[in-house]
Short mmCIF file of N, CA and C in Angstrom, two decimals:
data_model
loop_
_atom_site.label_atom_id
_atom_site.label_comp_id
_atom_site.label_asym_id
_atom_site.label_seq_id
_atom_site.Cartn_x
_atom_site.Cartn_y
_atom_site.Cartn_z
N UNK O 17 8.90 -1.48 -3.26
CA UNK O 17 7.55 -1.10 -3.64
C UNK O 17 6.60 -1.50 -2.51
N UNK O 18 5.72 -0.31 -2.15
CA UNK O 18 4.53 -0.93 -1.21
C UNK O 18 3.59 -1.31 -1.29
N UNK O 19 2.81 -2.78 -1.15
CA UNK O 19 1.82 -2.67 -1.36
C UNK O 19 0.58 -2.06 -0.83
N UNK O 20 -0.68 -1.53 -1.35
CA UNK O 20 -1.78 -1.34 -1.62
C UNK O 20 -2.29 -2.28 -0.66
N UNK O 21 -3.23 -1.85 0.30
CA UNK O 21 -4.33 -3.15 0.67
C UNK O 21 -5.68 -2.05 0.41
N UNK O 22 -6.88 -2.66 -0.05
CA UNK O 22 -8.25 -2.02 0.47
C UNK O 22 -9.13 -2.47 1.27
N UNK O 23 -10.11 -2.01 2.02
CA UNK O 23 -11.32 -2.89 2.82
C UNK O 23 -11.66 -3.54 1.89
N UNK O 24 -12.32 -4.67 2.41
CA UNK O 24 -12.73 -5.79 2.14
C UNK O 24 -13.55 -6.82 2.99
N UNK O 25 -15.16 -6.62 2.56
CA UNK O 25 -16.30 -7.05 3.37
C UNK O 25 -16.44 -8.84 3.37
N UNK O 26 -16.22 -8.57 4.75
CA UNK O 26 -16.19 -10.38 4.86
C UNK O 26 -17.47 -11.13 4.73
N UNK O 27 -18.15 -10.28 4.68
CA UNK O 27 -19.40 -11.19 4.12
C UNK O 27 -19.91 -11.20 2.73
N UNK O 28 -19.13 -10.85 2.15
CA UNK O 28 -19.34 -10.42 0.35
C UNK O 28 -20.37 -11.30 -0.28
N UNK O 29 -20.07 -12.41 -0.21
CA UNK O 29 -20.99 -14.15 -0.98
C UNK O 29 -21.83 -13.96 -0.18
N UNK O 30 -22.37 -13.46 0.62
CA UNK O 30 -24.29 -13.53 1.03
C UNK O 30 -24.68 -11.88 0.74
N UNK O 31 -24.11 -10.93 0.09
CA UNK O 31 -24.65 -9.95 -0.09
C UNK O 31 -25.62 -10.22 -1.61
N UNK O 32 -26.88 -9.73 -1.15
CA UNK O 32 -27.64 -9.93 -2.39
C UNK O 32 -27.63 -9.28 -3.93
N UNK O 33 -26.91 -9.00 -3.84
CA UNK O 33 -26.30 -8.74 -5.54
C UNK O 33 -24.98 -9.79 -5.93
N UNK O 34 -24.68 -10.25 -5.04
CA UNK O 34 -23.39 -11.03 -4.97
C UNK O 34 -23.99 -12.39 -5.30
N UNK O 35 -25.33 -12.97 -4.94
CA UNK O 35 -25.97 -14.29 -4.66
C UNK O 35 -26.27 -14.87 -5.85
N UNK O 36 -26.77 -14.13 -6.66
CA UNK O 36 -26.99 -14.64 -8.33
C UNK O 36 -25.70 -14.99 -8.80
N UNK O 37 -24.62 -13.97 -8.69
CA UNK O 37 -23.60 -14.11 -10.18
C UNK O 37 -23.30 -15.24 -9.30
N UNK O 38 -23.35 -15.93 -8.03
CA UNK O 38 -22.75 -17.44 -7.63
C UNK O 38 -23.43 -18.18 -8.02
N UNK O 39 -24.57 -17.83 -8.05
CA UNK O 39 -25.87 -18.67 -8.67
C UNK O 39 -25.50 -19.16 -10.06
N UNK O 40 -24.98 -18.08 -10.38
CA UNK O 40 -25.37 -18.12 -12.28
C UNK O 40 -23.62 -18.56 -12.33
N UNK O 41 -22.16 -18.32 -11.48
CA UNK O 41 -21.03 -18.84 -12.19
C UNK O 41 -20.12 -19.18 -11.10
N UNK O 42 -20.65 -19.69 -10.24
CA UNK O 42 -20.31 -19.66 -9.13
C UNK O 42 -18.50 -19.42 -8.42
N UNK O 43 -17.84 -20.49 -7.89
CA UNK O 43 -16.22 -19.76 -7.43
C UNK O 43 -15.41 -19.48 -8.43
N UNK O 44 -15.59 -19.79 -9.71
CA UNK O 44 -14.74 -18.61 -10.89
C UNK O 44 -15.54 -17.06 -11.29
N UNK O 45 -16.55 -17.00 -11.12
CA UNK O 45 -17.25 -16.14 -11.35
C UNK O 45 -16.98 -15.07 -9.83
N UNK O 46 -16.61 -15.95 -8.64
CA UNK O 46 -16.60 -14.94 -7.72
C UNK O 46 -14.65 -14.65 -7.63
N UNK O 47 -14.29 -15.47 -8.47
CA UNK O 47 -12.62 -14.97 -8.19
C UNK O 47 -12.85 -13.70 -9.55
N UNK O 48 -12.79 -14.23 -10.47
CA UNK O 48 -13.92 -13.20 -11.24
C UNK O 48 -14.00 -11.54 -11.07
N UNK O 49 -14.77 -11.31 -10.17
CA UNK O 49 -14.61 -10.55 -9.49
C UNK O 49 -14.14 -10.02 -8.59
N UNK O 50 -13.59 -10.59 -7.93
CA UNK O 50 -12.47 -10.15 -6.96
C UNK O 50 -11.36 -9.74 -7.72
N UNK O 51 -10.99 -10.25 -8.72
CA UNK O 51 -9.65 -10.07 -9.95
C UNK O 51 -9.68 -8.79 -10.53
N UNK O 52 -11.47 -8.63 -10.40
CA UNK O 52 -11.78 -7.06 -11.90
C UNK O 52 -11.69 -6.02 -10.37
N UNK O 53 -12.21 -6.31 -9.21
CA UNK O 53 -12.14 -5.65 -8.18
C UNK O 53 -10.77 -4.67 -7.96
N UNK O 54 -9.97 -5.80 -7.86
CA UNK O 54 -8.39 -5.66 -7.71
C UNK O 54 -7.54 -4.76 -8.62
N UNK O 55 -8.20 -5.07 -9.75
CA UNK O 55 -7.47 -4.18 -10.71
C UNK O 55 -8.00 -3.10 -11.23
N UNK O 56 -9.28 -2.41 -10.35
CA UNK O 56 -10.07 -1.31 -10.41
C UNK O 56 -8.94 -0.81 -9.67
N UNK O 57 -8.73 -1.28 -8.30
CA UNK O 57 -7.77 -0.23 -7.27
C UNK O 57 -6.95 -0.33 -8.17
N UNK O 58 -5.90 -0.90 -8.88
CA UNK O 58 -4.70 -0.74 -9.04
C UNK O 58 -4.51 0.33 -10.47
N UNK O 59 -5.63 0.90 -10.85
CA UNK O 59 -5.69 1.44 -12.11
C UNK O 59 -6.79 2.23 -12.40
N UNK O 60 -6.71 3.19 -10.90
CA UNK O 60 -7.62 4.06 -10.73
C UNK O 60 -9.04 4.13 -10.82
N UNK O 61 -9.69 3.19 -10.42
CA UNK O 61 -11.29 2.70 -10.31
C UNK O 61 -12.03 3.18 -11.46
N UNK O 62 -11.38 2.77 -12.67
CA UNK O 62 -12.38 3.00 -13.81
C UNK O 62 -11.45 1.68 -14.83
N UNK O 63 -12.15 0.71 -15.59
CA UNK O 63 -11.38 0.12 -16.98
C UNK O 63 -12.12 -0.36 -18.30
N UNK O 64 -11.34 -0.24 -19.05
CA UNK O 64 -12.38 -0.39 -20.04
C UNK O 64 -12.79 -1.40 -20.46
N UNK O 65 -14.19 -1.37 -21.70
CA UNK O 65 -14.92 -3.17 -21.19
C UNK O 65 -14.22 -3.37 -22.42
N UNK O 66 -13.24 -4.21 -22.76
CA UNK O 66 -12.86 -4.49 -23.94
C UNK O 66 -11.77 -5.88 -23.36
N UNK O 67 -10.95 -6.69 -24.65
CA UNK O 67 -10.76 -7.68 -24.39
C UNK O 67 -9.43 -7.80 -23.74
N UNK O 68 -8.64 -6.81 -24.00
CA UNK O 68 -7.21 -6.68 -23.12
C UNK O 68 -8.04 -6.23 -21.90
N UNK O 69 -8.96 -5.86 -21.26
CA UNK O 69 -9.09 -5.79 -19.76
C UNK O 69 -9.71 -7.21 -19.26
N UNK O 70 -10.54 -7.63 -20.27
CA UNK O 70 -11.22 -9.35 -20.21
C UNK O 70 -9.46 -10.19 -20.13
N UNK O 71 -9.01 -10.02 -20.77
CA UNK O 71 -7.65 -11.12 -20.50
C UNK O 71 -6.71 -10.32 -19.40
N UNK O 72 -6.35 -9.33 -18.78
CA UNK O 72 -5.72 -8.96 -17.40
C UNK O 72 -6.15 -9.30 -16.37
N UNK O 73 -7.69 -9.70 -16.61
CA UNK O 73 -8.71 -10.17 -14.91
C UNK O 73 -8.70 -11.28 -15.16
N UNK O 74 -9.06 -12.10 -16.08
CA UNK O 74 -8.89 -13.50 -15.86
C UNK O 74 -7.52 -13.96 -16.01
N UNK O 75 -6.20 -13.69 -16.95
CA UNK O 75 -5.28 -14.49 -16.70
C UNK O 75 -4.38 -15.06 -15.34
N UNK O 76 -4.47 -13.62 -14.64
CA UNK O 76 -3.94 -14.49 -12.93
C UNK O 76 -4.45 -15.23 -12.54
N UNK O 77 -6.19 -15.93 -12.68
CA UNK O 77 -6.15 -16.56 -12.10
C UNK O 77 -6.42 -17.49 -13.12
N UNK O 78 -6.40 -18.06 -14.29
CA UNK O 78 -6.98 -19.16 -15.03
C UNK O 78 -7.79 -18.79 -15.65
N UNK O 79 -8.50 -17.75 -15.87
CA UNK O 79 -10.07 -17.86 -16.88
C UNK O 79 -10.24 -17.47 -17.73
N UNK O 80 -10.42 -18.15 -18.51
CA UNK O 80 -10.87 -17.93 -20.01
C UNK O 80 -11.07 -16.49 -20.38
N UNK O 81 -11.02 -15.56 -21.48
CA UNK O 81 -11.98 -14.70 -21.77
C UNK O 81 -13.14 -14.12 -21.92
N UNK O 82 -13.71 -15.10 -22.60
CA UNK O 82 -15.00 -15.15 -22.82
C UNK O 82 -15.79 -15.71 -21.53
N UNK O 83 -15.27 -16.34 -20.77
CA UNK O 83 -16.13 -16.27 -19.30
C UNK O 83 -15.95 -14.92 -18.98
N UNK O 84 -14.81 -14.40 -18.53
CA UNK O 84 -14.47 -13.36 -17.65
C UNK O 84 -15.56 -12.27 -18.01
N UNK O 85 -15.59 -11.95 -19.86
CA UNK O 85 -16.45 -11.27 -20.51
C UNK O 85 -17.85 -11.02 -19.91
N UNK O 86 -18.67 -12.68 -19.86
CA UNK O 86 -19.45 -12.54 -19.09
C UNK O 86 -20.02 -12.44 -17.93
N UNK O 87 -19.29 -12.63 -17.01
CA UNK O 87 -18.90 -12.25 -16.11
C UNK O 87 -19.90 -10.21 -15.39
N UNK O 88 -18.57 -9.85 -16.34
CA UNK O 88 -18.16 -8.52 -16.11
C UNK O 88 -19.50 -7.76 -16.60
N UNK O 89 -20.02 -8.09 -18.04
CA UNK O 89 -21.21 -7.69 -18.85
C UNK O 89 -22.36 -7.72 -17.81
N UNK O 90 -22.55 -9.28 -17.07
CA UNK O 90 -23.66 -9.22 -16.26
C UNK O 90 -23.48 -8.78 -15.43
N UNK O 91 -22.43 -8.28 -14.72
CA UNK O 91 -21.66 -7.42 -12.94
C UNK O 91 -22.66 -6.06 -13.25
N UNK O 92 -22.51 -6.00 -14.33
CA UNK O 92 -23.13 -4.33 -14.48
C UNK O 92 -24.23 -3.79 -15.21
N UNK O 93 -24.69 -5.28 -16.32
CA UNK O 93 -26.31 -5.47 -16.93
C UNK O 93 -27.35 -6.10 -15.55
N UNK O 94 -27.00 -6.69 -14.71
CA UNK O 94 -28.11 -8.02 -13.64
C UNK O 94 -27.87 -7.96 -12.99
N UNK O 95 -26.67 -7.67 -11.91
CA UNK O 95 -26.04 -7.92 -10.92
C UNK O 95 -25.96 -6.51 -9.76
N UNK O 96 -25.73 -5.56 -10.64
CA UNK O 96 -25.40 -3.99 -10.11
C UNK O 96 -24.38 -4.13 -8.78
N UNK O 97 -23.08 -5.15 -9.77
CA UNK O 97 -22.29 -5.07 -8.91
C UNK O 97 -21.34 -3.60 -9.27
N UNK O 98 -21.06 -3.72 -10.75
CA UNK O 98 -20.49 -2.87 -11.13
C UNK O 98 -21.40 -1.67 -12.05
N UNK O 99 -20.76 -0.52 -12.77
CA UNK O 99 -21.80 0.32 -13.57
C UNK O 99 -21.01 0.71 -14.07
N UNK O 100 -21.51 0.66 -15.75
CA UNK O 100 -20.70 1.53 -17.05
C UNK O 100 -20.87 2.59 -17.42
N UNK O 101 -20.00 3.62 -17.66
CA UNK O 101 -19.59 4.87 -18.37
C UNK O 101 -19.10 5.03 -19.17
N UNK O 102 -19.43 5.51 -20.15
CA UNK O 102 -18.63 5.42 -21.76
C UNK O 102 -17.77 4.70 -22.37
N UNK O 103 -18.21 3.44 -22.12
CA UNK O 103 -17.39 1.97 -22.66
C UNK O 103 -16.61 1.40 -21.52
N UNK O 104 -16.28 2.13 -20.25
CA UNK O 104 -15.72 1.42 -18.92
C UNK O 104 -16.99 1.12 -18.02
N UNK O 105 -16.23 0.46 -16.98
CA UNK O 105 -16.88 0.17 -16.00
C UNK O 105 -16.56 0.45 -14.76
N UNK O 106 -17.01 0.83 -13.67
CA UNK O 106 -16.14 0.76 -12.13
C UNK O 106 -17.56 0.15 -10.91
N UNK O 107 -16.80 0.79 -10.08
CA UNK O 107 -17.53 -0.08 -8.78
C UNK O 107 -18.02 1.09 -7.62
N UNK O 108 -18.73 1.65 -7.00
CA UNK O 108 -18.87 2.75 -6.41
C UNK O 108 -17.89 2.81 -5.12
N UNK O 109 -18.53 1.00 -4.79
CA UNK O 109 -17.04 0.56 -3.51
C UNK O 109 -15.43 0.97 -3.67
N UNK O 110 -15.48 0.56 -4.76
CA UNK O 110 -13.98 0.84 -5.20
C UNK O 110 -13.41 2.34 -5.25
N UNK O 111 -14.70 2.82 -5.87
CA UNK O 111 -14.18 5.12 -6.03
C UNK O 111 -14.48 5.52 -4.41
N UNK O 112 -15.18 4.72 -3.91
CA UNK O 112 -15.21 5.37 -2.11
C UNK O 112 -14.09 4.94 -1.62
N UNK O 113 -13.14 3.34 -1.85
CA UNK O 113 -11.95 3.04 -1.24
C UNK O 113 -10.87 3.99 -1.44
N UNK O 114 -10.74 4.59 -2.54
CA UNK O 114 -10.03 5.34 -3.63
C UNK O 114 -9.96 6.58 -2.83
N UNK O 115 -10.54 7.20 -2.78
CA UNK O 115 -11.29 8.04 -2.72
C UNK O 115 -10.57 8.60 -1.02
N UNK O 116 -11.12 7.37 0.07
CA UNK O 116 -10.72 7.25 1.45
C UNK O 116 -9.17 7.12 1.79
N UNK O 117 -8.58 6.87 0.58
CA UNK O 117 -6.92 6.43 0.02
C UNK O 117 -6.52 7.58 -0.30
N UNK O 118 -7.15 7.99 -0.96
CA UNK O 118 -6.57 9.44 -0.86
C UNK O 118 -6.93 10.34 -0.38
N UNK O 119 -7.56 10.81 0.85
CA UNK O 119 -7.85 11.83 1.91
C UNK O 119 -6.91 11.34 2.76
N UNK O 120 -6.41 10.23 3.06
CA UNK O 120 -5.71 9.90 4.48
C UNK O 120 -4.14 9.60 3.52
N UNK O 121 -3.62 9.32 2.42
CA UNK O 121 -2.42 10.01 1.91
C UNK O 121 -2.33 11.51 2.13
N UNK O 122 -3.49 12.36 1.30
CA UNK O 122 -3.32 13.83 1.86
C UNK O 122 -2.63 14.64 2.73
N UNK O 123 -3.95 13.88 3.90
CA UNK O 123 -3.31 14.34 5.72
C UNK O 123 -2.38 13.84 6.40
N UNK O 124 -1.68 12.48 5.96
CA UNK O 124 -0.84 12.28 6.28
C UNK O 124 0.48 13.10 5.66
N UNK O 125 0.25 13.74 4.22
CA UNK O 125 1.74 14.23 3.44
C UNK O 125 0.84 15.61 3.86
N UNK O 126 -0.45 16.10 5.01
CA UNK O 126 0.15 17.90 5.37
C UNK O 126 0.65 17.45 6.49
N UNK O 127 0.71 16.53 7.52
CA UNK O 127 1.08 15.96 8.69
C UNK O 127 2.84 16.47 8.65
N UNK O 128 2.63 15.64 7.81
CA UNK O 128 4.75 15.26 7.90
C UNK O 128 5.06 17.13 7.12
N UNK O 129 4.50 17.64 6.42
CA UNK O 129 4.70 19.01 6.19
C UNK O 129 5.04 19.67 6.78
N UNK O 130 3.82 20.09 7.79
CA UNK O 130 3.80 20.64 9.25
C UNK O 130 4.98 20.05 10.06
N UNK O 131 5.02 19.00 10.35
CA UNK O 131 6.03 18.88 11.13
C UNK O 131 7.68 19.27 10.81
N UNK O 132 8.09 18.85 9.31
CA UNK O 132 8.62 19.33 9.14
C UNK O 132 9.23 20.60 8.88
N UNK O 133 8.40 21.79 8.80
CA UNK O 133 7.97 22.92 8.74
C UNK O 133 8.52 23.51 10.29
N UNK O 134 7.98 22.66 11.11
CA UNK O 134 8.33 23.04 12.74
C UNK O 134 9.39 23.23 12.84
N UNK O 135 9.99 22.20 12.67
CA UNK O 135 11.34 21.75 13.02
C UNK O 135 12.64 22.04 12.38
N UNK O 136 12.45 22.99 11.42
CA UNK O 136 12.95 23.92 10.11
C UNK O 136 13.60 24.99 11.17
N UNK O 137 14.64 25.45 11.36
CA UNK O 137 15.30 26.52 11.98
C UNK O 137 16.74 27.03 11.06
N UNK O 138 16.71 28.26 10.92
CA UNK O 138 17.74 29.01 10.34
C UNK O 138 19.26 28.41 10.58
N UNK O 139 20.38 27.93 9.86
CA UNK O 139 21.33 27.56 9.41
C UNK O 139 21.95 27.88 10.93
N UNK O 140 21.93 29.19 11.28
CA UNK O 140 23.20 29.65 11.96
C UNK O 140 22.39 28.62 13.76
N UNK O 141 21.10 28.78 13.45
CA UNK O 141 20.51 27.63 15.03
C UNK O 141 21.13 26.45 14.76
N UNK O 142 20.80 25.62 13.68
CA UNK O 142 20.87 24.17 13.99
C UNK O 142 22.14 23.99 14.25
N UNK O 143 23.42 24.64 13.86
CA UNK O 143 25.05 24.45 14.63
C UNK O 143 24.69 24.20 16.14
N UNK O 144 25.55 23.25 16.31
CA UNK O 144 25.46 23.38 17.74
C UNK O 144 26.93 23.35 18.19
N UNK O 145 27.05 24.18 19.21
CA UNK O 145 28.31 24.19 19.82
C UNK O 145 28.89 22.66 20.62
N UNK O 146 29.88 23.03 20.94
CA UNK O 146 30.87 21.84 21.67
C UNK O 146 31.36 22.13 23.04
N UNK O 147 30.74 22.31 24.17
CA UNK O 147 31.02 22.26 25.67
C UNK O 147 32.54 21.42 25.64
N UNK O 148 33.44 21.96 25.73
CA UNK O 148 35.03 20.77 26.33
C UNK O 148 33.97 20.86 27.81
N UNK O 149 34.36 19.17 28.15
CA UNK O 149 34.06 18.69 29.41
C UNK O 149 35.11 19.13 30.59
N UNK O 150 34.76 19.76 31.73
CA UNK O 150 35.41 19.74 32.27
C UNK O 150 36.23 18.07 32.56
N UNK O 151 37.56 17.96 33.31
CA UNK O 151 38.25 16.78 33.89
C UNK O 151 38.17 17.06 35.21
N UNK O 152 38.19 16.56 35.53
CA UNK O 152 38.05 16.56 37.55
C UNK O 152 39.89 16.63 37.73
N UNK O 153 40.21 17.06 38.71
CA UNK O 153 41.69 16.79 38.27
C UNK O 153 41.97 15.54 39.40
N UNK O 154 42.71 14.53 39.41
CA UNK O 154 42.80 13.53 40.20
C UNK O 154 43.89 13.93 41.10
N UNK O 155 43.69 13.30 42.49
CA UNK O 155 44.20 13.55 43.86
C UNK O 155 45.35 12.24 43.27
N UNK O 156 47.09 12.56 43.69
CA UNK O 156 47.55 11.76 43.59
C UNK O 156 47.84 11.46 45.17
N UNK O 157 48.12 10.20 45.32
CA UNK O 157 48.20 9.77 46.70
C UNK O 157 50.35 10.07 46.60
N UNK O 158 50.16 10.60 47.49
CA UNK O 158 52.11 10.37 47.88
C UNK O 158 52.82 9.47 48.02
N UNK O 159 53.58 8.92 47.95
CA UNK O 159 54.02 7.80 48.22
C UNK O 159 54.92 8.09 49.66
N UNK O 160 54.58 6.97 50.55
CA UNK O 160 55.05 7.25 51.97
C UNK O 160 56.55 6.59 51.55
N UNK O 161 58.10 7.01 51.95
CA UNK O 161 59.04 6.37 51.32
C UNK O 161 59.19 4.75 52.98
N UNK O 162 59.38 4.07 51.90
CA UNK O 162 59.55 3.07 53.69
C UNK O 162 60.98 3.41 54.29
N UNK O 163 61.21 3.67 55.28
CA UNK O 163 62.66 3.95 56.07
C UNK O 163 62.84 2.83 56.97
N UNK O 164 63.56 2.53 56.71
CA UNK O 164 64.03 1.54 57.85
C UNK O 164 64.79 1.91 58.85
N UNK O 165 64.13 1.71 60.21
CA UNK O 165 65.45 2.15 61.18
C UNK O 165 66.34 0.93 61.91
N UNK O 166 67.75 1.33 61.92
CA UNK O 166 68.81 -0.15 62.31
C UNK O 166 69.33 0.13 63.49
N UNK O 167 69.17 -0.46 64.02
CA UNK O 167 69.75 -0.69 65.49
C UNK O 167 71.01 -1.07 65.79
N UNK O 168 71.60 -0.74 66.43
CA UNK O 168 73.15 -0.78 66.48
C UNK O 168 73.37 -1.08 68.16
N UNK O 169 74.18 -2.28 68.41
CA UNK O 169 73.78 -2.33 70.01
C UNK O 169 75.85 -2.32 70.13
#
């Protein structure tokens, strides 16, 4: 399985919508969000505000429900981190990551299409024949016989 990564702004905790909910719940409130963040990508940047999505964001990391609850309520009543649609919530960051995730899956699966497409040739081309190598034929050396000549006095 592969994982998923998305952008992710390194200055997040001084962005001014970000500064209150630290204000008001501070490093659980910002794992918090990073948790409901996370599981926007992983479940198509929309979830619903109810208490099985309050206990999936907080149990990885430790938090209660009823924090997480509020949390999430003020992300998208005070905060305008997040914004609700007919009982869900999402993140605009998150449907643009989404969004950028899937234009560059796209072009990458017409990429490999095309190429493969190229490189597609009729049954009777891709055979390829078998050249026998020529052998060089090797020079044998003769053998000189040794003769001895005897002298007879």
């Amino acid at each position: 399985m592969t994982k998923q990564y998305f952008s992710h702004d390194c200055d997040t905790r001084n962005d001014p919508d970000m500064v209150p909910l630290l204000d008001d719940f501070k490093a659980p409130g910002y794992g918090i969000y990073w948790s409901a963040v996370e599981l926007l990508h992983q479940r198509g940047g929309s979830l619903p505000m109810n208490d099985n999505t309050f206990k999936a964001i907080g149990k990885p990391i430790g938090a209660k429900t009823d924090l997480v609850r509020k949390v999430i309520e003020k992300s998208v009543e005070v905060y305008n981190l997040f914004f609700s649609d007919n009982g869900n919530f999402s993140s605009n960051r998150v449907l643009r990551n989404l969004s950028m995730m899937k234009n560059i899956t796209d072009q990458r699966s017409a990429a490999g299409k095309a190429s493969a497409t190229k490189r597609q040739r009729p049954f009777n081309e891709r055979s390829t024949t078998v050249r026998e190598k020529k052998t060089k034929e090797k020079k044998r050396k003769e053998s000189k016989e040794n003769t001895t000549t005897v002298f007879v006095v």
